[in-house]
């Protein structure tokens, strides 16, 4: 069943409706709605601060956070980009040029800071020194256990008290380093508290009290898509939100679905003719194969019937018991022609 998004600032709503499918990356459309909606809801609730993401690729999820940010707030993008030797598990492939083009195309302002580094080097490069400043910290960089634990620690130490951390691929069966990293972080005394699960991402808050606040905030803005409440996870309770088709509502009163691919009308005529030609040639191939099959069947019949007759003449005592079977096979074969 289609769900309605909260009313979103127009740049975010337009990006979701007609832009996001053009940015390569890994982000469930429902999760894009949840990220965009909660970033907007935080501001309405007076939660201030910057936003950050580790693991940018081409900026698909980063744009959900950075679009329509107030001019006095920063959006910090962290990725190894050109230094892919530091991308130890080959999760994605950050491309700075494509990312910067996407920022320009979708109208993200001058308030983006790009840090080209491995997240494993952030601490020694002084990233923690300015202290707590992020109201959203999205983690989607390296997916190993070590990197996940490191990134959760970085987020824990830089997120504001009312801020939230979003951990990607928490239940992705191909990237089990993430869930292992989360449990290791918690075992080693990590203070972030799981609060909400959206498709493929876990939202964590800075305390049990703040986790309650985030669960309430999600329930207020996404009541219709809460699938299950109070699911136990690592000694806490999380609320689980569904993957749905959406009607995205903008401030200008327009609403529309999230485009997941280019509409057919934008396929060039030359490409359409090419596709028609491929279809014609596949049909001709299918006809040829059917004709060959018919010939093989006839040859098989021509070969087996005389063999059976010859055997029946020479060894009638052997042929008699199989005669009914032969007749049955022959009838079935005739009917199937
Ligand atoms: C799964 S992709 C990110 C997907 C992106 N968030 C999106 O919305 O499509 C992972 C990214 O993390 C980067 N990366 C991998 N290891 C990293 C590390 N140790 N530090 C920073 N970035 C890293 C890769 O270059 C890649 O761009």
Tab-separated table of C-alpha atoms and ligand atoms in Angstrom:
chain	number	residue	atom	x	y	z
A	1	UNK	CA	0.000	0.000	0.000
A	2	UNK	CA	1.342	3.416	-0.971
A	3	UNK	CA	2.313	5.670	1.942
A	4	UNK	CA	2.538	9.457	2.105
A	5	UNK	CA	5.802	11.090	3.122
A	6	UNK	CA	5.785	13.983	5.579
A	7	UNK	CA	5.908	17.333	3.793
A	8	UNK	CA	9.526	17.801	2.704
A	9	UNK	CA	11.466	20.892	1.577
A	10	UNK	CA	11.126	21.106	-2.220
A	11	UNK	CA	14.789	20.353	-3.070
A	12	UNK	CA	14.553	17.096	-1.078
A	13	UNK	CA	11.118	16.218	-2.504
A	14	UNK	CA	12.278	16.879	-6.092
A	15	UNK	CA	15.434	14.829	-5.571
A	16	UNK	CA	13.422	11.869	-4.280
A	17	UNK	CA	10.815	12.094	-7.028
A	18	UNK	CA	12.961	12.643	-10.097
A	19	UNK	CA	16.673	12.691	-9.228
A	20	UNK	CA	17.646	9.845	-6.948
A	21	UNK	CA	17.306	7.138	-9.604
A	22	UNK	CA	19.969	8.909	-11.673
A	23	UNK	CA	22.600	8.793	-8.907
A	24	UNK	CA	24.345	5.455	-8.798
A	25	UNK	CA	24.649	3.902	-5.352
A	26	UNK	CA	23.006	1.686	-2.782
A	27	UNK	CA	20.009	3.149	-1.019
A	28	UNK	CA	16.559	1.670	-0.644
A	29	UNK	CA	13.993	4.307	-1.786
A	30	UNK	CA	12.043	3.936	1.470
A	31	UNK	CA	15.230	4.509	3.436
A	32	UNK	CA	15.865	7.638	1.371
A	33	UNK	CA	12.434	8.849	2.503
A	34	UNK	CA	13.133	8.024	6.170
A	35	UNK	CA	16.517	9.819	6.078
A	36	UNK	CA	15.079	12.889	4.339
A	37	UNK	CA	12.057	12.966	6.648
A	38	UNK	CA	14.015	12.645	9.880
A	39	UNK	CA	16.593	15.253	8.842
A	40	UNK	CA	13.673	17.641	8.271
A	41	UNK	CA	11.901	16.623	11.494
A	42	UNK	CA	15.051	17.193	13.553
A	43	UNK	CA	15.178	20.813	12.395
A	44	UNK	CA	11.493	21.321	13.165
A	45	UNK	CA	12.225	19.996	16.675
A	46	UNK	CA	15.049	22.509	17.125
A	47	UNK	CA	17.828	19.924	16.923
A	48	UNK	CA	20.795	21.811	15.502
A	49	UNK	CA	24.183	20.732	14.224
A	50	UNK	CA	25.959	19.537	11.101
A	51	UNK	CA	25.531	16.287	9.189
A	52	UNK	CA	28.234	13.826	8.111
A	53	UNK	CA	28.614	10.630	6.167
A	54	UNK	CA	31.475	8.152	5.886
A	55	UNK	CA	31.210	6.310	2.540
A	56	UNK	CA	29.946	8.510	-0.247
A	57	UNK	CA	30.388	6.620	-3.555
A	58	UNK	CA	28.465	9.085	-5.823
A	59	UNK	CA	26.463	10.765	-3.045
A	60	UNK	CA	23.104	8.990	-3.263
A	61	UNK	CA	22.412	8.989	0.493
A	62	UNK	CA	24.552	12.054	1.211
A	63	UNK	CA	22.187	14.159	-0.921
A	64	UNK	CA	19.222	13.083	1.239
A	65	UNK	CA	21.011	14.629	4.223
A	66	UNK	CA	22.644	17.654	2.600
A	67	UNK	CA	19.830	19.000	0.407
A	68	UNK	CA	18.015	22.043	1.849
A	69	UNK	CA	20.385	22.355	4.787
A	70	UNK	CA	20.354	25.789	6.446
A	71	UNK	CA	23.290	27.932	5.259
A	72	UNK	CA	24.907	27.909	8.717
A	73	UNK	CA	25.082	24.109	8.910
A	74	UNK	CA	27.800	22.010	7.262
A	75	UNK	CA	27.547	18.672	5.473
A	76	UNK	CA	30.764	16.685	5.760
A	77	UNK	CA	31.524	13.966	3.178
A	78	UNK	CA	34.251	11.441	4.050
A	79	UNK	CA	35.547	8.865	1.550
A	80	UNK	CA	38.846	7.438	0.350
A	81	UNK	CA	37.751	8.452	-3.183
A	82	UNK	CA	40.830	8.181	-5.489
A	83	UNK	CA	42.812	6.198	-2.891
A	84	UNK	CA	40.954	2.948	-3.499
A	85	UNK	CA	43.884	0.922	-2.092
A	86	UNK	CA	42.461	1.999	1.299
A	87	UNK	CA	39.058	0.533	0.360
A	88	UNK	CA	40.088	-2.821	1.830
A	89	UNK	CA	36.848	-4.716	1.229
A	90	UNK	CA	35.897	-2.996	-2.057
A	91	UNK	CA	32.625	-1.717	-0.710
A	92	UNK	CA	31.522	0.702	-3.423
A	93	UNK	CA	33.972	2.955	-5.228
A	94	UNK	CA	34.024	6.598	-4.257
A	95	UNK	CA	34.323	8.868	-7.286
A	96	UNK	CA	34.935	12.469	-6.274
A	97	UNK	CA	34.296	14.039	-9.710
A	98	UNK	CA	30.947	12.291	-10.131
A	99	UNK	CA	30.046	13.174	-6.540
A	100	UNK	CA	30.838	16.860	-7.065
A	101	UNK	CA	28.842	16.865	-10.320
A	102	UNK	CA	25.881	15.395	-8.451
A	103	UNK	CA	26.160	18.063	-5.740
A	104	UNK	CA	26.022	20.734	-8.473
A	105	UNK	CA	23.199	19.054	-10.427
A	106	UNK	CA	20.897	18.754	-7.416
A	107	UNK	CA	21.762	22.198	-6.037
A	108	UNK	CA	23.673	21.506	-2.835
A	109	UNK	CA	25.241	24.790	-1.758
A	110	UNK	CA	28.690	25.768	-0.612
A	111	UNK	CA	28.300	24.239	2.809
A	112	UNK	CA	29.825	20.854	1.902
A	113	UNK	CA	33.244	19.845	3.247
A	114	UNK	CA	34.901	16.931	1.470
A	115	UNK	CA	37.473	14.926	3.419
A	116	UNK	CA	39.414	12.484	1.273
A	117	UNK	CA	40.724	10.001	3.812
A	118	UNK	CA	40.172	6.551	5.246
A	119	UNK	CA	37.934	6.706	8.305
A	120	UNK	CA	40.660	4.709	10.081
A	121	UNK	CA	42.826	7.840	9.914
A	122	UNK	CA	40.240	10.379	11.058
A	123	UNK	CA	41.235	10.300	14.715
A	124	UNK	CA	44.958	10.786	14.108
A	125	UNK	CA	44.097	13.624	11.674
A	126	UNK	CA	42.321	15.551	14.451
A	127	UNK	CA	38.702	14.899	13.405
A	128	UNK	CA	37.652	14.419	17.038
A	129	UNK	CA	39.209	17.683	18.258
A	130	UNK	CA	36.280	20.054	17.488
A	131	UNK	CA	34.099	17.770	19.640
A	132	UNK	CA	30.394	17.022	19.345
A	133	UNK	CA	28.913	18.785	16.324
A	134	UNK	CA	26.863	16.384	14.175
A	135	UNK	CA	23.123	15.858	14.512
A	136	UNK	CA	23.234	13.058	11.927
A	137	UNK	CA	26.216	10.784	11.361
A	138	UNK	CA	25.724	8.219	8.601
A	139	UNK	CA	28.133	5.260	8.445
A	140	UNK	CA	28.439	3.543	5.040
A	141	UNK	CA	32.182	3.268	4.377
A	142	UNK	CA	34.290	0.114	4.769
A	143	UNK	CA	32.130	-2.835	5.874
A	144	UNK	CA	34.688	-4.886	7.826
A	145	UNK	CA	34.316	-5.565	11.550
A	146	UNK	CA	37.330	-3.375	12.376
A	147	UNK	CA	36.181	-0.419	10.261
A	148	UNK	CA	32.583	-0.639	11.502
A	149	UNK	CA	33.729	-0.579	15.131
A	150	UNK	CA	36.086	2.325	14.377
A	151	UNK	CA	33.366	4.311	12.571
A	152	UNK	CA	30.858	3.783	15.400
A	153	UNK	CA	33.462	5.111	17.864
A	154	UNK	CA	34.127	8.168	15.677
A	155	UNK	CA	30.380	8.818	15.414
A	156	UNK	CA	29.834	8.290	19.156
A	157	UNK	CA	32.419	10.947	19.959
A	158	UNK	CA	31.285	13.566	17.444
A	159	UNK	CA	27.484	13.335	17.526
A	160	UNK	CA	25.546	15.833	19.651
A	161	UNK	CA	23.464	14.637	22.589
A	162	UNK	CA	20.221	14.921	20.570
A	163	UNK	CA	21.835	13.626	17.381
A	164	UNK	CA	21.543	10.216	15.740
A	165	UNK	CA	23.844	7.729	14.045
A	166	UNK	CA	22.737	5.649	11.048
A	167	UNK	CA	24.546	2.373	10.354
A	168	UNK	CA	24.155	0.929	6.840
A	169	UNK	CA	23.949	-2.737	5.788
A	170	UNK	CA	23.165	-3.891	9.293
A	171	UNK	CA	21.254	-6.937	7.984
A	172	UNK	CA	22.982	-7.425	4.633
A	173	UNK	CA	23.983	-11.099	4.406
A	174	UNK	CA	26.905	-10.217	2.102
A	175	UNK	CA	28.446	-7.778	4.581
A	176	UNK	CA	28.355	-9.514	7.942
A	177	UNK	CA	31.352	-7.499	9.173
A	178	UNK	CA	28.861	-4.711	9.877
A	179	UNK	CA	26.693	-6.580	12.390
A	180	UNK	CA	29.792	-8.204	13.889
A	181	UNK	CA	31.334	-4.717	14.232
A	182	UNK	CA	28.183	-3.411	15.922
A	183	UNK	CA	28.177	-6.216	18.503
A	184	UNK	CA	31.894	-5.819	19.114
A	185	UNK	CA	31.424	-2.053	19.598
A	186	UNK	CA	28.627	-2.697	22.123
A	187	UNK	CA	30.627	-5.408	23.935
A	188	UNK	CA	33.564	-2.991	24.242
A	189	UNK	CA	31.375	-0.485	26.062
A	190	UNK	CA	30.037	1.591	23.143
A	191	UNK	CA	27.398	4.003	24.408
A	192	UNK	CA	25.169	4.358	21.325
A	193	UNK	CA	21.722	2.793	21.733
A	194	UNK	CA	19.811	1.030	18.899
A	195	UNK	CA	16.428	2.712	18.395
A	196	UNK	CA	14.885	2.213	14.953
A	197	UNK	CA	15.388	-0.185	12.056
A	198	UNK	CA	14.535	1.018	8.533
A	199	UNK	CA	15.231	-1.073	5.422
A	200	UNK	CA	18.896	-1.992	5.704
A	201	UNK	CA	19.892	0.744	8.168
A	202	UNK	CA	19.921	0.911	11.960
A	203	UNK	CA	19.349	4.239	13.714
A	204	UNK	CA	21.174	4.620	17.030
A	205	UNK	CA	20.773	7.359	19.625
A	206	UNK	CA	23.153	8.686	22.264
A	207	UNK	CA	21.302	7.297	25.316
A	208	UNK	CA	18.291	5.211	26.312
A	209	UNK	CA	16.306	8.430	26.811
A	210	UNK	CA	17.278	9.735	23.365
A	211	UNK	CA	16.428	6.361	21.782
A	212	UNK	CA	12.904	6.818	23.191
A	213	UNK	CA	12.762	10.287	21.649
A	214	UNK	CA	13.802	8.947	18.226
A	215	UNK	CA	11.288	6.123	18.376
A	216	UNK	CA	8.627	8.719	19.172
A	217	UNK	CA	9.834	11.003	16.361
A	218	UNK	CA	9.651	8.195	13.793
A	219	UNK	CA	6.223	7.164	15.069
A	220	UNK	CA	4.980	10.744	14.740
A	221	UNK	CA	6.185	11.227	11.162
A	222	UNK	CA	5.852	7.675	9.824
A	223	UNK	CA	2.973	6.176	11.811
A	224	UNK	CA	1.514	4.379	8.773
A	225	UNK	CA	4.675	2.423	7.996
A	226	UNK	CA	5.668	1.189	11.454
A	227	UNK	CA	5.657	-2.577	10.946
A	228	UNK	CA	6.599	-3.815	14.392
A	229	UNK	CA	7.356	-2.154	17.719
A	230	UNK	CA	9.600	-3.210	20.620
A	231	UNK	CA	11.768	-5.735	18.798
A	232	UNK	CA	14.623	-6.767	21.117
A	233	UNK	CA	18.121	-6.041	19.819
A	234	UNK	CA	21.293	-6.307	21.906
A	235	UNK	CA	19.458	-5.631	25.164
A	236	UNK	CA	17.410	-2.721	23.746
A	237	UNK	CA	14.062	-2.374	21.987
A	238	UNK	CA	13.834	-1.111	18.413
A	239	UNK	CA	10.878	-0.195	16.202
A	240	UNK	CA	10.898	-1.585	12.664
A	241	UNK	CA	9.756	0.473	9.654
A	242	UNK	CA	8.539	-0.927	6.340
A	243	UNK	CA	9.629	-0.740	2.747
A	244	UNK	CA	6.692	0.768	0.823
A	245	UNK	CA	5.894	2.626	-2.382
A	246	UNK	CA	5.660	6.355	-1.541
A	247	UNK	CA	3.912	9.502	-2.632
A	248	UNK	CA	6.465	12.208	-1.914
A	249	UNK	CA	4.950	15.496	-0.729
A	250	UNK	CA	6.749	18.814	-1.203
A	251	UNK	CA	6.187	22.184	0.448
A	252	UNK	CA	4.736	23.579	-2.787
A	253	UNK	CA	1.786	21.198	-2.481
A	254	UNK	CA	2.910	18.845	-5.256
A	255	UNK	CA	3.112	15.136	-4.668
A	256	UNK	CA	4.391	12.293	-6.814
A	257	UNK	CA	5.947	8.828	-6.670
A	258	UNK	CA	9.667	8.081	-6.523
A	259	UNK	CA	10.885	7.379	-10.068
A	260	UNK	CA	13.002	4.242	-10.024
A	261	UNK	CA	14.100	4.453	-13.684
A	262	UNK	CA	13.801	6.767	-16.674
A	263	UNK	CA	10.274	6.908	-18.101
A	264	UNK	CA	9.895	4.934	-21.382
A	265	UNK	CA	9.247	8.098	-23.380
A	266	UNK	CA	12.830	9.193	-22.828
A	267	UNK	CA	14.236	6.072	-24.541
A	268	UNK	CA	15.617	7.406	-27.856
A	269	UNK	CA	13.893	6.182	-31.048
A	270	UNK	CA	17.125	4.618	-32.305
A	271	UNK	CA	17.353	2.502	-29.126
A	272	UNK	CA	13.698	1.472	-29.525
A	273	UNK	CA	14.357	0.284	-33.108
A	274	UNK	CA	17.381	-1.642	-31.829
A	275	UNK	CA	15.204	-3.337	-29.157
A	276	UNK	CA	12.518	-4.173	-31.770
A	277	UNK	CA	15.174	-5.709	-34.022
A	278	UNK	CA	16.457	-7.836	-31.113
A	279	UNK	CA	12.905	-8.985	-30.419
A	280	UNK	CA	12.361	-9.932	-34.099
A	281	UNK	CA	15.591	-11.895	-34.232
A	282	UNK	CA	14.805	-13.707	-30.938
A	283	UNK	CA	11.373	-14.695	-32.316
A	284	UNK	CA	12.950	-16.025	-35.544
A	285	UNK	CA	15.457	-18.020	-33.440
A	286	UNK	CA	12.579	-19.470	-31.406
A	287	UNK	CA	10.757	-20.540	-34.625
A	288	UNK	CA	13.929	-22.180	-35.944
A	289	UNK	CA	14.383	-24.108	-32.689
A	290	UNK	CA	10.753	-25.294	-32.782
A	291	UNK	CA	11.193	-26.561	-36.352
A	292	UNK	CA	14.395	-28.418	-35.385
A	293	UNK	CA	12.599	-30.004	-32.446
A	294	UNK	CA	9.825	-31.241	-34.753
A	295	UNK	CA	12.350	-32.796	-37.151
A	296	UNK	CA	14.180	-34.546	-34.303
A	297	UNK	CA	10.899	-35.974	-33.023
A	298	UNK	CA	10.028	-37.317	-36.471
A	299	UNK	CA	13.470	-38.856	-36.897
A	300	UNK	CA	13.191	-40.483	-33.518
A	301	UNK	CA	9.842	-41.971	-34.377
A	302	UNK	CA	11.091	-43.141	-37.790
A	303	UNK	CA	13.995	-44.878	-36.050
A	304	UNK	CA	12.119	-46.498	-33.163
A	305	UNK	CA	8.993	-47.860	-34.940
A	306	UNK	CA	10.826	-50.208	-37.395
A	307	UNK	CA	13.146	-51.323	-34.565
A	308	UNK	CA	10.137	-52.284	-32.509
A	309	UNK	CA	8.421	-54.033	-35.449
A	310	UNK	CA	11.555	-55.999	-36.307
A	311	UNK	CA	11.986	-57.054	-32.689
A	312	UNK	CA	8.289	-57.945	-32.451
A	313	UNK	CA	8.560	-60.188	-35.529
A	314	UNK	CA	11.700	-61.966	-34.359
A	315	UNK	CA	10.962	-62.259	-30.664
A	316	UNK	CA	7.177	-62.093	-30.244
A	317	UNK	CA	7.352	-63.538	-26.697
A	318	UNK	CA	9.552	-60.517	-25.709
A	319	UNK	CA	7.523	-57.879	-27.567
A	320	UNK	CA	4.109	-58.963	-26.291
A	321	UNK	CA	4.447	-57.617	-22.738
A	322	UNK	CA	5.748	-54.185	-23.944
A	323	UNK	CA	3.137	-53.767	-26.697
A	324	UNK	CA	0.573	-51.925	-24.485
A	325	UNK	CA	3.338	-49.573	-23.298
A	326	UNK	CA	4.406	-48.910	-26.865
A	327	UNK	CA	0.790	-48.141	-27.874
A	328	UNK	CA	0.387	-45.807	-24.964
A	329	UNK	CA	3.601	-43.919	-25.814
A	330	UNK	CA	2.531	-43.685	-29.450
A	331	UNK	CA	-0.903	-42.270	-28.497
A	332	UNK	CA	0.634	-39.687	-26.200
A	333	UNK	CA	3.113	-38.711	-28.893
A	334	UNK	CA	0.336	-38.316	-31.493
A	335	UNK	CA	-1.760	-36.198	-29.144
A	336	UNK	CA	1.202	-33.911	-28.376
A	337	UNK	CA	1.814	-33.071	-32.059
B	1	LIG	C1	28.773	1.230	-0.127
B	1	LIG	S1	29.637	2.604	-0.729
B	1	LIG	C2	28.730	3.965	-0.127
B	1	LIG	C3	27.360	4.066	-0.723
B	1	LIG	C4	26.735	5.426	-0.594
B	1	LIG	N1	26.500	5.824	0.772
B	1	LIG	C5	25.441	5.503	-1.379
B	1	LIG	O1	24.503	6.182	-0.929
B	1	LIG	O2	25.350	4.910	-2.466
B	1	LIG	C6	31.054	2.602	0.285
B	1	LIG	C7	31.989	3.787	0.077
B	1	LIG	O3	32.926	3.802	1.148
B	1	LIG	C8	34.199	4.142	0.675
B	1	LIG	N2	35.148	3.546	1.629
B	1	LIG	C9	35.541	2.267	1.741
B	1	LIG	N3	36.376	2.111	2.777
B	1	LIG	C10	36.495	3.319	3.364
B	1	LIG	C11	37.213	3.811	4.482
B	1	LIG	N4	37.992	3.007	5.247
B	1	LIG	N5	37.111	5.123	4.784
B	1	LIG	C12	36.343	5.956	4.040
B	1	LIG	N6	35.646	5.546	2.973
B	1	LIG	C13	35.708	4.253	2.639
B	1	LIG	C14	34.248	3.611	-0.756
B	1	LIG	O4	35.140	4.355	-1.549
B	1	LIG	C15	32.778	3.777	-1.209
B	1	LIG	O5	32.617	4.993	-1.866
